[in-house]
């Protein structure tokens, strides 16, 4: 039995994991889906990591899964826990000293997103609609409920430098959603290659594949876990790259 630790994005809570959590529990695993202190102006990335580490406690066989902005917190957690695997699910990949607020400019996000919107034929109105850009592959009822779960997001963590000097010494897999219009595929491929030096895997889905394709995400996570635990062939990012 593994312990899957699920770290959500900005301005949401752990509800976004409930379908994937059910899939993983049905396969016999423990799941820790944490609510980060997103609306607390006194909380930065260190406090986000504290929240996750405290929730995990003394559980073992840990697989950390980060989504979107959760990518800034997950490596901090892996630096403190004996994690067996880190999976970045359509997640932001930080560099040492970079603030989350600077990530958008330093990665060239605005230009990449504008080019992708043009290729997709999105009007300015459509490009601002989360049902079109973020949740278009998610069943409508689930997407609608997801939008009711939005939370206030403090700006505090976006102004604080990412504190690690290098990526943590943990095998890391990057799983991208092919059809995401918010973090376009080619943009995320480039960021992954440039920052981690690995080739990401790709699956169908929008920005929230854990809602639209929970079964397939669970399959991928299990493949990664068994690959690392058994054959030891997981493509790893190691400290000092």
Short mmCIF file of C-alpha atoms in Angstrom, two decimals:
data_model
loop_
_atom_site.label_atom_id
_atom_site.label_comp_id
_atom_site.label_asym_id
_atom_site.label_seq_id
_atom_site.Cartn_x
_atom_site.Cartn_y
_atom_site.Cartn_z
CA UNK A 1 0.00 0.00 0.00
CA UNK A 2 1.30 3.45 -0.92
CA UNK A 3 0.46 6.83 0.55
CA UNK A 4 -0.53 9.26 -2.18
CA UNK A 5 -0.11 12.87 -1.08
CA UNK A 6 -2.14 15.21 -3.30
CA UNK A 7 -1.28 18.93 -3.40
CA UNK A 8 -3.81 21.22 -5.04
CA UNK A 9 -3.48 24.41 -7.08
CA UNK A 10 -4.07 28.06 -6.13
CA UNK A 11 -7.52 29.35 -5.17
CA UNK A 12 -9.07 25.89 -4.72
CA UNK A 13 -9.10 23.16 -2.07
CA UNK A 14 -8.74 19.40 -1.84
CA UNK A 15 -12.20 18.81 -3.34
CA UNK A 16 -10.52 18.87 -6.73
CA UNK A 17 -8.92 15.52 -5.87
CA UNK A 18 -12.03 13.68 -4.70
CA UNK A 19 -12.49 11.54 -7.82
CA UNK A 20 -8.82 10.59 -8.02
CA UNK A 21 -8.80 9.95 -4.28
CA UNK A 22 -11.67 7.49 -4.69
CA UNK A 23 -9.82 5.73 -7.52
CA UNK A 24 -6.65 5.36 -5.49
CA UNK A 25 -8.46 4.19 -2.37
CA UNK A 26 -10.32 1.61 -4.44
CA UNK A 27 -6.91 0.25 -5.42
CA UNK A 28 -5.98 -0.18 -1.77
CA UNK A 29 -3.92 2.94 -1.11
CA UNK A 30 -3.97 5.59 1.57
CA UNK A 31 -4.55 9.15 0.35
CA UNK A 32 -3.70 12.46 2.00
CA UNK A 33 -5.41 15.32 0.17
CA UNK A 34 -4.49 18.48 2.04
CA UNK A 35 -6.26 21.84 2.19
CA UNK A 36 -3.51 24.43 1.91
CA UNK A 37 -3.90 27.74 3.81
CA UNK A 38 -4.48 29.54 0.52
CA UNK A 39 -6.55 32.40 1.96
CA UNK A 40 -4.16 33.11 4.87
CA UNK A 41 -2.04 36.20 4.24
CA UNK A 42 0.44 35.06 6.87
CA UNK A 43 1.16 31.81 5.01
CA UNK A 44 3.88 31.46 2.40
CA UNK A 45 5.38 28.44 0.66
CA UNK A 46 7.08 27.27 3.88
CA UNK A 47 3.73 27.20 5.68
CA UNK A 48 2.13 25.39 2.75
CA UNK A 49 4.82 22.72 3.02
CA UNK A 50 4.37 22.57 6.81
CA UNK A 51 0.66 21.90 6.32
CA UNK A 52 1.35 18.97 4.01
CA UNK A 53 4.15 17.47 6.11
CA UNK A 54 2.03 17.67 9.27
CA UNK A 55 -0.87 15.94 7.49
CA UNK A 56 1.35 13.11 6.24
CA UNK A 57 2.75 12.44 9.71
CA UNK A 58 4.66 9.18 9.97
CA UNK A 59 3.10 7.49 6.93
CA UNK A 60 5.51 5.70 4.62
CA UNK A 61 5.75 4.72 0.94
CA UNK A 62 4.95 8.29 -0.01
CA UNK A 63 4.13 9.40 -3.56
CA UNK A 64 3.67 13.17 -3.86
CA UNK A 65 1.42 14.47 -6.64
CA UNK A 66 1.29 18.20 -7.44
CA UNK A 67 -1.16 20.05 -9.66
CA UNK A 68 -0.59 23.50 -11.18
CA UNK A 69 0.58 25.93 -8.44
CA UNK A 70 1.08 22.90 -6.19
CA UNK A 71 4.32 22.44 -8.10
CA UNK A 72 5.93 25.14 -5.94
CA UNK A 73 5.04 23.31 -2.73
CA UNK A 74 5.58 19.66 -3.65
CA UNK A 75 9.40 19.74 -3.96
CA UNK A 76 9.61 21.44 -0.55
CA UNK A 77 7.61 18.55 0.87
CA UNK A 78 9.85 16.00 -0.85
CA UNK A 79 12.91 17.70 0.63
CA UNK A 80 11.52 17.02 4.11
CA UNK A 81 9.86 13.64 3.68
CA UNK A 82 11.31 10.35 2.51
CA UNK A 83 9.19 10.43 -0.64
CA UNK A 84 9.61 7.59 -3.12
CA UNK A 85 8.31 9.55 -6.10
CA UNK A 86 7.18 13.03 -7.15
CA UNK A 87 4.65 13.41 -9.96
CA UNK A 88 4.10 16.86 -11.46
CA UNK A 89 0.60 16.81 -12.95
CA UNK A 90 0.27 19.82 -15.24
CA UNK A 91 2.26 21.59 -12.55
CA UNK A 92 4.44 24.68 -12.45
CA UNK A 93 8.14 23.87 -12.24
CA UNK A 94 10.10 26.46 -10.22
CA UNK A 95 13.75 27.44 -10.33
CA UNK A 96 15.83 28.24 -7.24
CA UNK A 97 15.19 31.80 -6.10
CA UNK A 98 12.28 32.35 -8.47
CA UNK A 99 9.06 33.71 -7.02
CA UNK A 100 5.76 32.23 -8.18
CA UNK A 101 4.82 35.72 -9.31
CA UNK A 102 7.88 35.87 -11.58
CA UNK A 103 7.34 32.38 -13.03
CA UNK A 104 4.92 33.64 -15.66
CA UNK A 105 7.34 36.15 -17.13
CA UNK A 106 10.49 34.05 -16.84
CA UNK A 107 8.87 31.13 -18.67
CA UNK A 108 7.41 33.28 -21.45
CA UNK A 109 3.90 32.23 -20.56
CA UNK A 110 2.03 35.24 -21.96
CA UNK A 111 3.48 34.87 -25.45
CA UNK A 112 3.00 31.11 -25.48
CA UNK A 113 -0.57 31.41 -24.30
CA UNK A 114 -1.38 34.11 -26.86
CA UNK A 115 -0.02 31.95 -29.67
CA UNK A 116 -1.98 28.93 -28.41
CA UNK A 117 -5.20 30.95 -28.14
CA UNK A 118 -4.75 32.08 -31.73
CA UNK A 119 -4.15 28.51 -32.94
CA UNK A 120 -7.25 27.37 -31.07
CA UNK A 121 -9.33 30.20 -32.51
CA UNK A 122 -10.27 31.55 -29.09
CA UNK A 123 -11.81 34.99 -28.86
CA UNK A 124 -10.71 37.24 -25.96
CA UNK A 125 -13.99 36.41 -24.22
CA UNK A 126 -13.52 32.65 -24.64
CA UNK A 127 -9.90 32.90 -23.52
CA UNK A 128 -11.12 34.25 -20.15
CA UNK A 129 -13.82 31.60 -19.66
CA UNK A 130 -12.67 28.77 -17.36
CA UNK A 131 -15.23 26.42 -18.90
CA UNK A 132 -13.50 26.93 -22.25
CA UNK A 133 -9.88 27.20 -21.16
CA UNK A 134 -9.55 25.13 -17.97
CA UNK A 135 -12.46 22.67 -17.77
CA UNK A 136 -13.52 21.91 -21.36
CA UNK A 137 -12.73 18.17 -21.02
CA UNK A 138 -14.37 17.87 -17.59
CA UNK A 139 -18.00 16.67 -17.41
CA UNK A 140 -20.21 19.75 -17.21
CA UNK A 141 -21.78 18.95 -13.83
CA UNK A 142 -18.38 18.38 -12.23
CA UNK A 143 -16.92 21.48 -13.85
CA UNK A 144 -19.83 23.58 -12.63
CA UNK A 145 -19.43 22.29 -9.09
CA UNK A 146 -15.70 22.86 -9.23
CA UNK A 147 -16.27 26.55 -9.97
CA UNK A 148 -18.38 26.83 -6.80
CA UNK A 149 -15.40 25.57 -4.78
CA UNK A 150 -13.11 28.49 -5.64
CA UNK A 151 -11.38 30.10 -2.66
CA UNK A 152 -9.71 33.42 -2.04
CA UNK A 153 -6.01 33.15 -2.80
CA UNK A 154 -3.54 35.22 -0.84
CA UNK A 155 -0.79 36.93 -2.78
CA UNK A 156 1.78 36.21 -0.07
CA UNK A 157 3.36 33.05 -1.54
CA UNK A 158 3.62 34.63 -4.99
CA UNK A 159 6.10 37.22 -3.71
CA UNK A 160 8.45 34.81 -1.93
CA UNK A 161 11.49 33.20 -3.63
CA UNK A 162 11.42 29.44 -4.03
CA UNK A 163 13.86 28.46 -1.28
CA UNK A 164 15.55 25.30 -2.53
CA UNK A 165 19.00 25.51 -4.11
CA UNK A 166 18.28 22.55 -6.40
CA UNK A 167 15.57 20.05 -7.20
CA UNK A 168 15.13 17.51 -4.38
CA UNK A 169 16.79 14.12 -4.68
CA UNK A 170 13.63 12.21 -5.60
CA UNK A 171 12.58 10.45 -8.81
CA UNK A 172 10.36 12.90 -10.67
CA UNK A 173 7.83 12.31 -13.43
CA UNK A 174 6.01 15.03 -15.34
CA UNK A 175 2.55 14.22 -16.70
CA UNK A 176 1.00 16.78 -19.03
CA UNK A 177 -2.55 17.15 -20.28
CA UNK A 178 -2.54 17.32 -24.07
CA UNK A 179 -5.63 19.48 -24.45
CA UNK A 180 -5.07 22.04 -21.69
CA UNK A 181 -5.64 25.54 -23.02
CA UNK A 182 -4.50 27.28 -19.83
CA UNK A 183 -1.02 25.71 -19.76
CA UNK A 184 -0.60 24.80 -23.45
CA UNK A 185 1.16 21.52 -24.17
CA UNK A 186 4.16 22.81 -26.15
CA UNK A 187 4.77 25.52 -23.56
CA UNK A 188 4.77 22.97 -20.75
CA UNK A 189 6.98 20.60 -22.74
CA UNK A 190 9.55 23.35 -23.19
CA UNK A 191 9.49 24.35 -19.52
CA UNK A 192 9.88 20.72 -18.46
CA UNK A 193 12.82 20.11 -20.77
CA UNK A 194 14.52 23.39 -19.91
CA UNK A 195 14.09 23.17 -16.15
CA UNK A 196 14.25 19.47 -15.36
CA UNK A 197 16.01 18.03 -18.39
CA UNK A 198 13.44 15.24 -18.80
CA UNK A 199 10.85 14.40 -21.41
CA UNK A 200 7.31 14.69 -20.02
CA UNK A 201 4.59 12.13 -20.58
CA UNK A 202 1.33 13.23 -22.18
CA UNK A 203 -2.26 12.11 -21.67
CA UNK A 204 -5.61 13.49 -22.88
CA UNK A 205 -7.35 16.08 -20.76
CA UNK A 206 -7.76 19.72 -19.83
CA UNK A 207 -6.08 21.63 -17.01
CA UNK A 208 -7.79 19.40 -14.42
CA UNK A 209 -7.39 15.82 -15.69
CA UNK A 210 -7.93 14.50 -12.15
CA UNK A 211 -11.57 15.60 -12.57
CA UNK A 212 -12.21 14.67 -16.19
CA UNK A 213 -10.03 11.56 -16.38
CA UNK A 214 -9.46 10.35 -12.83
CA UNK A 215 -9.23 6.69 -13.81
CA UNK A 216 -6.50 7.34 -16.37
CA UNK A 217 -4.56 9.57 -13.98
CA UNK A 218 -4.73 6.79 -11.38
CA UNK A 219 -3.47 4.31 -13.97
CA UNK A 220 -0.53 6.56 -14.79
CA UNK A 221 0.34 7.10 -11.14
CA UNK A 222 0.30 3.38 -10.50
CA UNK A 223 2.51 2.73 -13.52
CA UNK A 224 5.02 5.27 -12.26
CA UNK A 225 4.94 3.93 -8.72
CA UNK A 226 5.43 0.31 -9.76
CA UNK A 227 8.13 1.24 -12.23
CA UNK A 228 10.12 3.05 -9.55
CA UNK A 229 9.48 0.59 -6.76
CA UNK A 230 9.98 -2.55 -8.80
CA UNK A 231 12.27 -2.19 -11.77
CA UNK A 232 13.83 1.09 -10.70
CA UNK A 233 13.58 2.51 -14.21
CA UNK A 234 11.85 5.78 -13.32
CA UNK A 235 13.37 8.70 -15.20
CA UNK A 236 14.61 10.69 -12.25
CA UNK A 237 15.61 14.25 -11.69
CA UNK A 238 18.37 14.31 -9.13
CA UNK A 239 19.79 17.03 -6.93
CA UNK A 240 22.45 19.14 -8.57
CA UNK A 241 21.13 19.11 -12.12
#
